[in-house]
Short mmCIF file of C-alpha atoms and ligand atoms in Angstrom, two decimals:
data_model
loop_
_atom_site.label_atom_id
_atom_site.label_comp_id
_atom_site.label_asym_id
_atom_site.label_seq_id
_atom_site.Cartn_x
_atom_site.Cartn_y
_atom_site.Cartn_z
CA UNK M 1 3.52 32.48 -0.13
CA UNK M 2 5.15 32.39 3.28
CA UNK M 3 8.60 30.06 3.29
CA UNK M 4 7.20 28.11 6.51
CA UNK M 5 4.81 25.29 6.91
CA UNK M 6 3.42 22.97 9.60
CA UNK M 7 4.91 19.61 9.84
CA UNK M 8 4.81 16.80 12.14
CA UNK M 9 8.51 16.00 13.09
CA UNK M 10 10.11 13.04 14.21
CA UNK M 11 13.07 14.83 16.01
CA UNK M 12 15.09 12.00 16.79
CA UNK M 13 15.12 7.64 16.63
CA UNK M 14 12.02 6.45 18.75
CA UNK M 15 11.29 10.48 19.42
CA UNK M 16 8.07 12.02 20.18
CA UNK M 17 6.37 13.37 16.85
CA UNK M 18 6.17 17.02 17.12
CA UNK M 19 4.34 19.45 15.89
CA UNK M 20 6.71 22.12 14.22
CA UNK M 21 7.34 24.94 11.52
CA UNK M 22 9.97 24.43 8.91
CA UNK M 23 10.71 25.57 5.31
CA UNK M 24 8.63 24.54 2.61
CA UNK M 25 10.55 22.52 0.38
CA UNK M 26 11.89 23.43 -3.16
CA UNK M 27 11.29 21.30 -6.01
CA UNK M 28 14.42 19.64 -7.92
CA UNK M 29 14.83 18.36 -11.29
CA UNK M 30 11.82 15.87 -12.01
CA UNK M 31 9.93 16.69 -9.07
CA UNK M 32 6.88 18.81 -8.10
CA UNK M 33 5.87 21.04 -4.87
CA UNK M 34 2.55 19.78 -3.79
CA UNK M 35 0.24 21.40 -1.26
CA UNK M 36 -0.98 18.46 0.93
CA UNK M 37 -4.67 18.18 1.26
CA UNK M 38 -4.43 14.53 1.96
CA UNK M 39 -2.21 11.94 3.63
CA UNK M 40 -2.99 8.58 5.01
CA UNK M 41 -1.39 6.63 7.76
CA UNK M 42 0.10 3.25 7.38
CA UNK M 43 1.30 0.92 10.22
CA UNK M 44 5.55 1.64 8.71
CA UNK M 45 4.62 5.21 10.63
CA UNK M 46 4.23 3.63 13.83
CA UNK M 47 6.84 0.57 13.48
CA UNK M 48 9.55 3.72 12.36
CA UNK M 49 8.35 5.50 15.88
CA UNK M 50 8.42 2.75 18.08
CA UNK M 51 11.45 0.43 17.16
CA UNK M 52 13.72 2.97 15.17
CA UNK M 53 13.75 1.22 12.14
CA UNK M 54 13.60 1.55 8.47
CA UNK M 55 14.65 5.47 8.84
CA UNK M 56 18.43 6.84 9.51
CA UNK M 57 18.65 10.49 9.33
CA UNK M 58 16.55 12.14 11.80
CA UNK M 59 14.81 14.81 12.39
CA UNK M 60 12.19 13.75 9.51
CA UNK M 61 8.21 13.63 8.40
CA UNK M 62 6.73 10.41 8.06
CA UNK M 63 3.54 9.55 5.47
CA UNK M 64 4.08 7.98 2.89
CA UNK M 65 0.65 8.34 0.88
CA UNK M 66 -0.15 11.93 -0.40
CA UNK M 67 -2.21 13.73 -2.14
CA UNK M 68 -2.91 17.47 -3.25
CA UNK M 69 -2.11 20.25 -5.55
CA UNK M 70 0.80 21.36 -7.45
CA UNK M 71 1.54 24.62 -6.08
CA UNK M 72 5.30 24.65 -8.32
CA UNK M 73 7.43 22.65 -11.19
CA UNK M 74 10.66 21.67 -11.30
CA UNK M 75 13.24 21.46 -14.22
CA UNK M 76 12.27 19.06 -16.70
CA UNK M 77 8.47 18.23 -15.71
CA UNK M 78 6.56 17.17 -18.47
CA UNK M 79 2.86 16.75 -18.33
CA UNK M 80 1.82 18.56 -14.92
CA UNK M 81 1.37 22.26 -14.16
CA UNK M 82 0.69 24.31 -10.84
CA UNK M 83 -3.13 23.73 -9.80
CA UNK M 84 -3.39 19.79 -10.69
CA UNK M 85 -4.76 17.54 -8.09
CA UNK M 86 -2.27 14.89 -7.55
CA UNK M 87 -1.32 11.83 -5.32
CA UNK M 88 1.97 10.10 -4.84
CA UNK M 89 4.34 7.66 -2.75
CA UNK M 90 6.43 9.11 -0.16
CA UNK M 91 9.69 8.26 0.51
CA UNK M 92 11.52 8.39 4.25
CA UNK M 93 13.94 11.08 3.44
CA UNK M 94 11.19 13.54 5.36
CA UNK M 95 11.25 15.95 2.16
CA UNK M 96 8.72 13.70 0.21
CA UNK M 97 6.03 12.70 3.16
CA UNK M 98 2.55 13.21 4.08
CA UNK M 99 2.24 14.56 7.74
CA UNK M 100 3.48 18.15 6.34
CA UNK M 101 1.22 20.93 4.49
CA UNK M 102 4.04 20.81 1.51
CA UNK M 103 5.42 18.03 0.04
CA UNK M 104 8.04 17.05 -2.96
CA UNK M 105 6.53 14.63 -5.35
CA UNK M 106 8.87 12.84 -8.07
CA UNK M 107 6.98 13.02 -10.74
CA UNK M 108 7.55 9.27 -12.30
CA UNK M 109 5.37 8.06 -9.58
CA UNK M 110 2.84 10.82 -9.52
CA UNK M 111 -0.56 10.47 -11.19
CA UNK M 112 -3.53 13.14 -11.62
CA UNK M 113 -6.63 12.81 -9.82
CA UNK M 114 -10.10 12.09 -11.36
CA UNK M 115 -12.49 14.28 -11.26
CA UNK M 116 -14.64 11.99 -9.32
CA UNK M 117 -12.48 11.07 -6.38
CA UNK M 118 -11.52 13.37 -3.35
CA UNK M 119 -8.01 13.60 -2.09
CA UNK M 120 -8.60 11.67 0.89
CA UNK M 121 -10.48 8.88 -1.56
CA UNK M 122 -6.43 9.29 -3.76
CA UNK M 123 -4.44 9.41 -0.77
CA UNK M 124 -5.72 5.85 -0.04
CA UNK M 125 -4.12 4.41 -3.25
CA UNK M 126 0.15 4.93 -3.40
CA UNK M 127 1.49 2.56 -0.71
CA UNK M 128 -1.63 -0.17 -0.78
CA UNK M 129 -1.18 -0.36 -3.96
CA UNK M 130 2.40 -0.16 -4.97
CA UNK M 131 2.70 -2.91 -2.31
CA UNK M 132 0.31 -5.06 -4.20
CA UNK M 133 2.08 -5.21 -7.15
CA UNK M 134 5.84 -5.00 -6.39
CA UNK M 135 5.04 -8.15 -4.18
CA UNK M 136 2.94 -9.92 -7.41
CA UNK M 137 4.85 -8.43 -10.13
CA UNK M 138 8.07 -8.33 -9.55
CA UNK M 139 9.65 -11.02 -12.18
CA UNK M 140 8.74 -8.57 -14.69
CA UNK M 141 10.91 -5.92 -13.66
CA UNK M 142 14.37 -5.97 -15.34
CA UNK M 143 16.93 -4.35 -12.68
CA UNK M 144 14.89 -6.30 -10.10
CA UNK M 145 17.76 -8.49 -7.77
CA UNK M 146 14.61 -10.46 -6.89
CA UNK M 147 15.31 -13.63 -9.51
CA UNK M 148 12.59 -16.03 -7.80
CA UNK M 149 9.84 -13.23 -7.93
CA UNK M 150 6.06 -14.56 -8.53
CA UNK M 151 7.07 -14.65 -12.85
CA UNK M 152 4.05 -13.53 -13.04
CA UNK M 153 3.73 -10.45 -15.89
CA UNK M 154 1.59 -7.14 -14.89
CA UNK M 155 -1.79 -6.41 -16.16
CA UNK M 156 -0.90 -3.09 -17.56
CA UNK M 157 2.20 -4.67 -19.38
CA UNK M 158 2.03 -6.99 -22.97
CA UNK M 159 -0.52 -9.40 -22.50
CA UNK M 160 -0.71 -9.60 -19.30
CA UNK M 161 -4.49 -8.38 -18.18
CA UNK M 162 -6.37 -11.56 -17.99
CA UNK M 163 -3.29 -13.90 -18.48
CA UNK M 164 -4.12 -16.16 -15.63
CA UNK M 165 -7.66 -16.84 -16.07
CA UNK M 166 -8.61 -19.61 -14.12
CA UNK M 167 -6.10 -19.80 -11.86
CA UNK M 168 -6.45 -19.65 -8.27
CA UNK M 169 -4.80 -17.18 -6.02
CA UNK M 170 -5.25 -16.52 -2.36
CA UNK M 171 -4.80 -13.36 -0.30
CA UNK M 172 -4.72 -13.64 3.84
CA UNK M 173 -5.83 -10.62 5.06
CA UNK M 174 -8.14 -9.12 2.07
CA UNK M 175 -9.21 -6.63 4.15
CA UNK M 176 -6.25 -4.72 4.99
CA UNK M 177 -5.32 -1.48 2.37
CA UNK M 178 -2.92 -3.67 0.61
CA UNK M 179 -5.02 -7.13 0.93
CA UNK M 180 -7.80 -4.54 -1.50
CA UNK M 181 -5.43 -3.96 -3.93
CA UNK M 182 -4.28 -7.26 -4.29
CA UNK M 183 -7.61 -8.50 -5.20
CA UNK M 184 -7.69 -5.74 -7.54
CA UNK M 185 -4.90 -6.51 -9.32
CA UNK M 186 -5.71 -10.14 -9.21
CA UNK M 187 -8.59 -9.61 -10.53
CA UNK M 188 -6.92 -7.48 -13.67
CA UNK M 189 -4.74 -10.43 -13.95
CA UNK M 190 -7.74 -12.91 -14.44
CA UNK M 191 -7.21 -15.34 -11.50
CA UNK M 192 -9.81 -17.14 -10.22
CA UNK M 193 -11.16 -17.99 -7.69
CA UNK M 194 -9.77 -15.39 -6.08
CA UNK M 195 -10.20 -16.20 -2.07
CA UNK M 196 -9.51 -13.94 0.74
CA UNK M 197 -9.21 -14.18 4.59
CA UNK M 198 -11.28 -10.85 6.31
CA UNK M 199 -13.42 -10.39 9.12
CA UNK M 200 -16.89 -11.87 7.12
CA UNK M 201 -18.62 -8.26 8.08
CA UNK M 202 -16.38 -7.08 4.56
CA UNK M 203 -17.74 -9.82 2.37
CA UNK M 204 -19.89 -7.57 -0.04
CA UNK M 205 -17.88 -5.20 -0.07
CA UNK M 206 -14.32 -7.48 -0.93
CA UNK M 207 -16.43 -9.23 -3.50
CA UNK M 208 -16.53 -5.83 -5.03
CA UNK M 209 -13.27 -5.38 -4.95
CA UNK M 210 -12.56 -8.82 -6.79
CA UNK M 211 -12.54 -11.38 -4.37
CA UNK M 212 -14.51 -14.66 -5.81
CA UNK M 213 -14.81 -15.72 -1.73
CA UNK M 214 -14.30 -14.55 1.71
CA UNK M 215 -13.24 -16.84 4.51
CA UNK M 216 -13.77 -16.26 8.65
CA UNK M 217 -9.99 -15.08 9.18
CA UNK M 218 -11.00 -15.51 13.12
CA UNK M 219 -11.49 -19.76 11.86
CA UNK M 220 -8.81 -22.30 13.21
CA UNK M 221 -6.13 -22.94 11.29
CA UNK M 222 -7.14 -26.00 10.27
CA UNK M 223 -10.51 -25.30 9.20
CA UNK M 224 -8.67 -22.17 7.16
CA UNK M 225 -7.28 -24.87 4.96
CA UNK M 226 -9.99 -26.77 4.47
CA UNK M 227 -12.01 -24.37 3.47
CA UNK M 228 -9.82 -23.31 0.59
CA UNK M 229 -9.27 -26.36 -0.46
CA UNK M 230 -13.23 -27.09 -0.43
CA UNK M 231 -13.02 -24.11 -2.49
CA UNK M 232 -10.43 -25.29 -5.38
CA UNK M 233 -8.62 -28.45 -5.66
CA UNK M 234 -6.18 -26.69 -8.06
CA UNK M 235 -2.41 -25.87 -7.16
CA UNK M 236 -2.10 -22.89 -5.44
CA UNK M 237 0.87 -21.41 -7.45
CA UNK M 238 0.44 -17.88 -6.04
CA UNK M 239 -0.57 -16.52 -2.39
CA UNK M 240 -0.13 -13.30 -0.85
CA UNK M 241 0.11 -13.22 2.80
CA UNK M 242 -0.73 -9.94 4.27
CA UNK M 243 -1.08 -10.59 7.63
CA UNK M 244 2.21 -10.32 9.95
CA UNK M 245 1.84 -13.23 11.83
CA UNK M 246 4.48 -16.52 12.23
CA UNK M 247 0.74 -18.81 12.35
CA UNK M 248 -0.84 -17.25 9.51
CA UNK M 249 2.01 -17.78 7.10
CA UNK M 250 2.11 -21.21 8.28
CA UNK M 251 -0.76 -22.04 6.62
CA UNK M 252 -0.45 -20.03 3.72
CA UNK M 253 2.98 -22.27 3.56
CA UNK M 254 0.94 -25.55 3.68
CA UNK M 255 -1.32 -24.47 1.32
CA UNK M 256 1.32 -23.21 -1.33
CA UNK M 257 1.84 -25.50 -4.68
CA UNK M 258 5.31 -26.79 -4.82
CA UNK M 259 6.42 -24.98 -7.28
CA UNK M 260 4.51 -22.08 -6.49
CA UNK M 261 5.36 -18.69 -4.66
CA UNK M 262 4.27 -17.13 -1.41
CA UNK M 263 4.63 -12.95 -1.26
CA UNK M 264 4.62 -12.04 2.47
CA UNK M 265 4.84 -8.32 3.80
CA UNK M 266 6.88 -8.52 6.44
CA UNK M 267 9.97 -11.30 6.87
CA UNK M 268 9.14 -14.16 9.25
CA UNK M 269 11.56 -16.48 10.99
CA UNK M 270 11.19 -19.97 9.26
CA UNK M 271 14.75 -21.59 9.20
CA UNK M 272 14.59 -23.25 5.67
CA UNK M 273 12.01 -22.91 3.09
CA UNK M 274 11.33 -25.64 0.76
CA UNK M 275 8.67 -23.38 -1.40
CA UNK M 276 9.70 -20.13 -2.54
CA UNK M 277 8.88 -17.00 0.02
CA UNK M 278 9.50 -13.95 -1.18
CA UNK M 279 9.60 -10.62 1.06
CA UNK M 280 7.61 -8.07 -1.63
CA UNK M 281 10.80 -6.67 -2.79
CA UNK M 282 11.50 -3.38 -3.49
CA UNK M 283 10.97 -2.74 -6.88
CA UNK M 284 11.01 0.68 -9.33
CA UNK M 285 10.60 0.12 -12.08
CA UNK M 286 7.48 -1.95 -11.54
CA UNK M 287 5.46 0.93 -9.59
CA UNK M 288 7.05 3.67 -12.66
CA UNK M 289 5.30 1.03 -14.79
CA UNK M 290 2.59 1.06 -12.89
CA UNK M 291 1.84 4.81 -12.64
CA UNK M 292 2.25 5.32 -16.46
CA UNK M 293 -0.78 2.84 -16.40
CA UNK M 294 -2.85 4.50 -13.70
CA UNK M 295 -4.73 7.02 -15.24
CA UNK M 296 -6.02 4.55 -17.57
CA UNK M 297 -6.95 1.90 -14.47
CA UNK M 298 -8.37 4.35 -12.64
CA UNK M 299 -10.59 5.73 -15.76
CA UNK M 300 -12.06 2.75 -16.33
CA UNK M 301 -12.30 2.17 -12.19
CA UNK M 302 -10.10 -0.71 -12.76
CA UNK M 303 -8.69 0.45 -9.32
CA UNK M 304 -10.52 1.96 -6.84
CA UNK M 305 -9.51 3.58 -3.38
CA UNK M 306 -9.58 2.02 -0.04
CA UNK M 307 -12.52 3.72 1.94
CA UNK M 308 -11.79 6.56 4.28
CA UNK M 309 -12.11 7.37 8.02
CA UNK M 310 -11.23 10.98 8.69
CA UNK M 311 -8.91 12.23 11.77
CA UNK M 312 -10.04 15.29 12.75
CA UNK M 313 -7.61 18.23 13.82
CA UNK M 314 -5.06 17.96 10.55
CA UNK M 315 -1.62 16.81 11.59
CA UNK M 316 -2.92 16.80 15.61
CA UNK M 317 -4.79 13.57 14.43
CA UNK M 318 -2.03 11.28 13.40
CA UNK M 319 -0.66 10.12 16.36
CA UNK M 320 -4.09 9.09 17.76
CA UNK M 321 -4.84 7.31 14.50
CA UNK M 322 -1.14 5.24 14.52
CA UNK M 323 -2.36 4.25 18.12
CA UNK M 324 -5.49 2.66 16.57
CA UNK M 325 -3.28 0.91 13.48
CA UNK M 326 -0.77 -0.72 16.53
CA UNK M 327 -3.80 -1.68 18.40
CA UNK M 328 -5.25 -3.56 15.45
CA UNK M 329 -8.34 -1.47 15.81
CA UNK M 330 -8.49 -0.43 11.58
CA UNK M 331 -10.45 -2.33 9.80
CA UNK M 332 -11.38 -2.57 5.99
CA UNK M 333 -10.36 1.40 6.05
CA UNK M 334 -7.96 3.81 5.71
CA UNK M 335 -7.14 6.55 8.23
CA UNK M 336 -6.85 9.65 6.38
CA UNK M 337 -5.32 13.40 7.75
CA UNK M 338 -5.59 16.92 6.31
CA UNK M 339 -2.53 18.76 7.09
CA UNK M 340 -3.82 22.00 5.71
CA UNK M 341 -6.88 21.57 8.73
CA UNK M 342 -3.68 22.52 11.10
CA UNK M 343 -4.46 24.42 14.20
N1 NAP G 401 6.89 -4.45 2.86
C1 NAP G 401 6.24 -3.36 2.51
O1 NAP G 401 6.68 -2.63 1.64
C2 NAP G 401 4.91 -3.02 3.16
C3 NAP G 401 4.15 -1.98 2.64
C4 NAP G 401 2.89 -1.73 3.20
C5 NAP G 401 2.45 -2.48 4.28
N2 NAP G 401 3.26 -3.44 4.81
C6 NAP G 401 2.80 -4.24 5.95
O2 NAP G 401 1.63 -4.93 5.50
C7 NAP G 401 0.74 -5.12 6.60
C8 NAP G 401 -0.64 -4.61 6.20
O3 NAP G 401 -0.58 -3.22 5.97
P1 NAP G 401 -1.93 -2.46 5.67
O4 NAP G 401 -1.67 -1.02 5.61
O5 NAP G 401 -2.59 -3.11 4.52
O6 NAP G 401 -2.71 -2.80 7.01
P2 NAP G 401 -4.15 -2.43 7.55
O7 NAP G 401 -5.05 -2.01 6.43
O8 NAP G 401 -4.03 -1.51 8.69
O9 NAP G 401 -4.59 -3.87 8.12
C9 NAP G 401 -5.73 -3.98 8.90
C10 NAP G 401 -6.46 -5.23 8.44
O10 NAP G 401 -5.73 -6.39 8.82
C11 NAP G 401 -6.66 -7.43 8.88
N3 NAP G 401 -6.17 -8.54 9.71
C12 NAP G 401 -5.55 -8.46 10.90
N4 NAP G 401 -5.27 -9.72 11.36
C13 NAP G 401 -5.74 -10.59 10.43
C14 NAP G 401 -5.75 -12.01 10.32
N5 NAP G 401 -5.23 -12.78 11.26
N6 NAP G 401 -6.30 -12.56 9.22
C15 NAP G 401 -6.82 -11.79 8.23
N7 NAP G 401 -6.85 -10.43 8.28
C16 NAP G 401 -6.31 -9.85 9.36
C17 NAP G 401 -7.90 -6.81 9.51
O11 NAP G 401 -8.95 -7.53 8.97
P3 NAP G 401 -10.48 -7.52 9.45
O12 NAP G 401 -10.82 -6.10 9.75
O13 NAP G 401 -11.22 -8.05 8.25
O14 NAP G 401 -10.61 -8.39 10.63
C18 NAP G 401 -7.84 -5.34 9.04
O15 NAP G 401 -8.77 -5.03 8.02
C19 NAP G 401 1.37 -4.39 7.79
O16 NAP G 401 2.05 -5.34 8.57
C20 NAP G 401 2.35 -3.43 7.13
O17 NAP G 401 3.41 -3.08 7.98
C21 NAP G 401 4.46 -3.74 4.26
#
């Protein structure tokens, strides 16, 4: 196996990605070499290139949702061998990230592949979903600094699938990768209704995802309101705002219980909250947790992946596609590379 591989570099803060050859990786203690045949893009790719946040230590890969093959094993690696299909979370420290044909995988958040689903179908699931439920589960996590989390307990943990049945929970911006996990996992967790702001041209499709009702997100703000609280006239103890806007978390603000909990994905300026807002805070132990669950969930199709649009031209397609996530032209998919597909 040649020692040199393909990547798309970041050379430097706010730098042009670039396409370049650099050594493959080799796998540490607890982690695996994986050959990427899979990596989707997420909006963090384009925030890191265009404001120079999130990411010190440059030159470095970007993606943070992989999947492929273990091509080798590190010391200590239990429970995978060379030739599984895998997926995992990235990290920013460029060794463990997508837009590259190799990438390190630590193995605590690594989970096989069903038969049934592609690696472009598995590269859909590690950020969406991780984001989903560090942001609903993250009381339950015991190093967690996050003290005023949701409380609520995990559906893979004790006795929490089901534990909230009949209680409502609203997500703004259902249609977005991590808005589809959320109702996933809210649906795991028994709430219900479960309501959810999307375009309406995603209703069927959200429904089977878990959502109980869809709402026009392009409705006034006003008539957002009302309509969830035509909807349910009980306290809204938990919403999830996915959508990065000061307007939209206004009224998922308004709308919040008094004693309840709003997750949001990205901070927004509001001088003093009187309700609890939590940032979804970064959070292990809760996705470990979660991954030791996954290859039950996804079994039983418990979870299922965001749908695909391909980029064609392997790495050469990402920075078209992270134009069309900062335009706000993505919608109800997931934009999905194969690095190996290289010219
Ligand atoms: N803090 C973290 O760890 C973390 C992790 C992951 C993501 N994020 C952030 O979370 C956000 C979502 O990420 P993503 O990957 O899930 O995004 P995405 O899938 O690219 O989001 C696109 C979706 O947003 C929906 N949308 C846009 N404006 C909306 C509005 N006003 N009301 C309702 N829906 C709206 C669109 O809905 P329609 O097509 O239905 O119109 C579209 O389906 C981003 O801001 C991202 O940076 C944060």
């Amino acid at each position: 196996m040649s020692t040199l591989q393909k990547a798309l570099v970041l050379p430097v803060k706010q730098g042009t990605f670039t396409l370049q050859s650099i050594n493959i990786p080799t796998p540490g203690s607890g982690q695996l070499l994986v050959k990427v045949h899979a990596a989707a893009l997420n909006p963090a790719d384009w925030i890191v290139q265009k404001y120079g946040i999130l990411v010190e230590n440059y030159p470095t890969v970007l993606g943070s949702d992989i999947a492929g093959i273990v091509e080798a094993v590190g010391d200590g690696v239990q429970g995978f061998e060379q030739g599984d299909r895998v997926f995992s979370q990235g990290s920013i420290d460029g060794l463990r990230a997508g837009f590259q044909q190799y990438s390190l995988f630590n193995v605590n958040i690594t989970a096989k592949i069903p038969a049934d689903m592609t690696f472009d179908q598995a590269a859909t699931i590690p950020l969406g979903l991780a984001t989903a439920a560090r942001g609903l589960y993250t009381s339950s996590a015991p190093e967690s600094s996050e003290s005023e989390g949701t409380q609520l307990t995990a559906p893979w943990e004790g006795d929490g699938r089901g534990k909230y049945t009949g209680k409502p929970l609203v997500v703004f911006g259902a249609s977005s990768s991590v808005g589809q996990y959320v109702l996933q996992l809210a649906r795991l967790s028994g709430f219900s209704p479960i309501i959810g702001t999307a375009s309406l041209r995603h209703t069927d499709y959200l429904k089977s995802l878990g959502a109980t009702h869809i709402i026009d997100r392009a409705l006034p703000a006003d008539s957002l309101r009302s309509e969830v609280e035509k909807i349910t006239s009980e306290p809204l103890e938990v919403i999830y705002n996915v959508v990065p806007q000061a307007a939209t978390q206004d009224i998922a603000f308004d709308l919040l219980a008094p004693s309840g909990c709003l997750v949001t994905v990205l901070p927004l300026a509001k001088a003093e909250y009187s309700k609890r807002v939590i940032w979804v805070p970064r959070n292990h132990a809760v996705v470990v947790s979660l991954y030791k669950a996954l290859p039950d969930l996804l079994k039983e199709a418990a979870i299922r992946p965001n749908r695909v649009v391909l980029l064609h031209g392997g790495l050469n397609g990402v920075v078209g596609g992270l134009e069309q996530l900062e335009n706000n032209l993505v919608s109800g998919v997931k934009l999905v590379v194969r690095p190996q597909e290289t010219a």
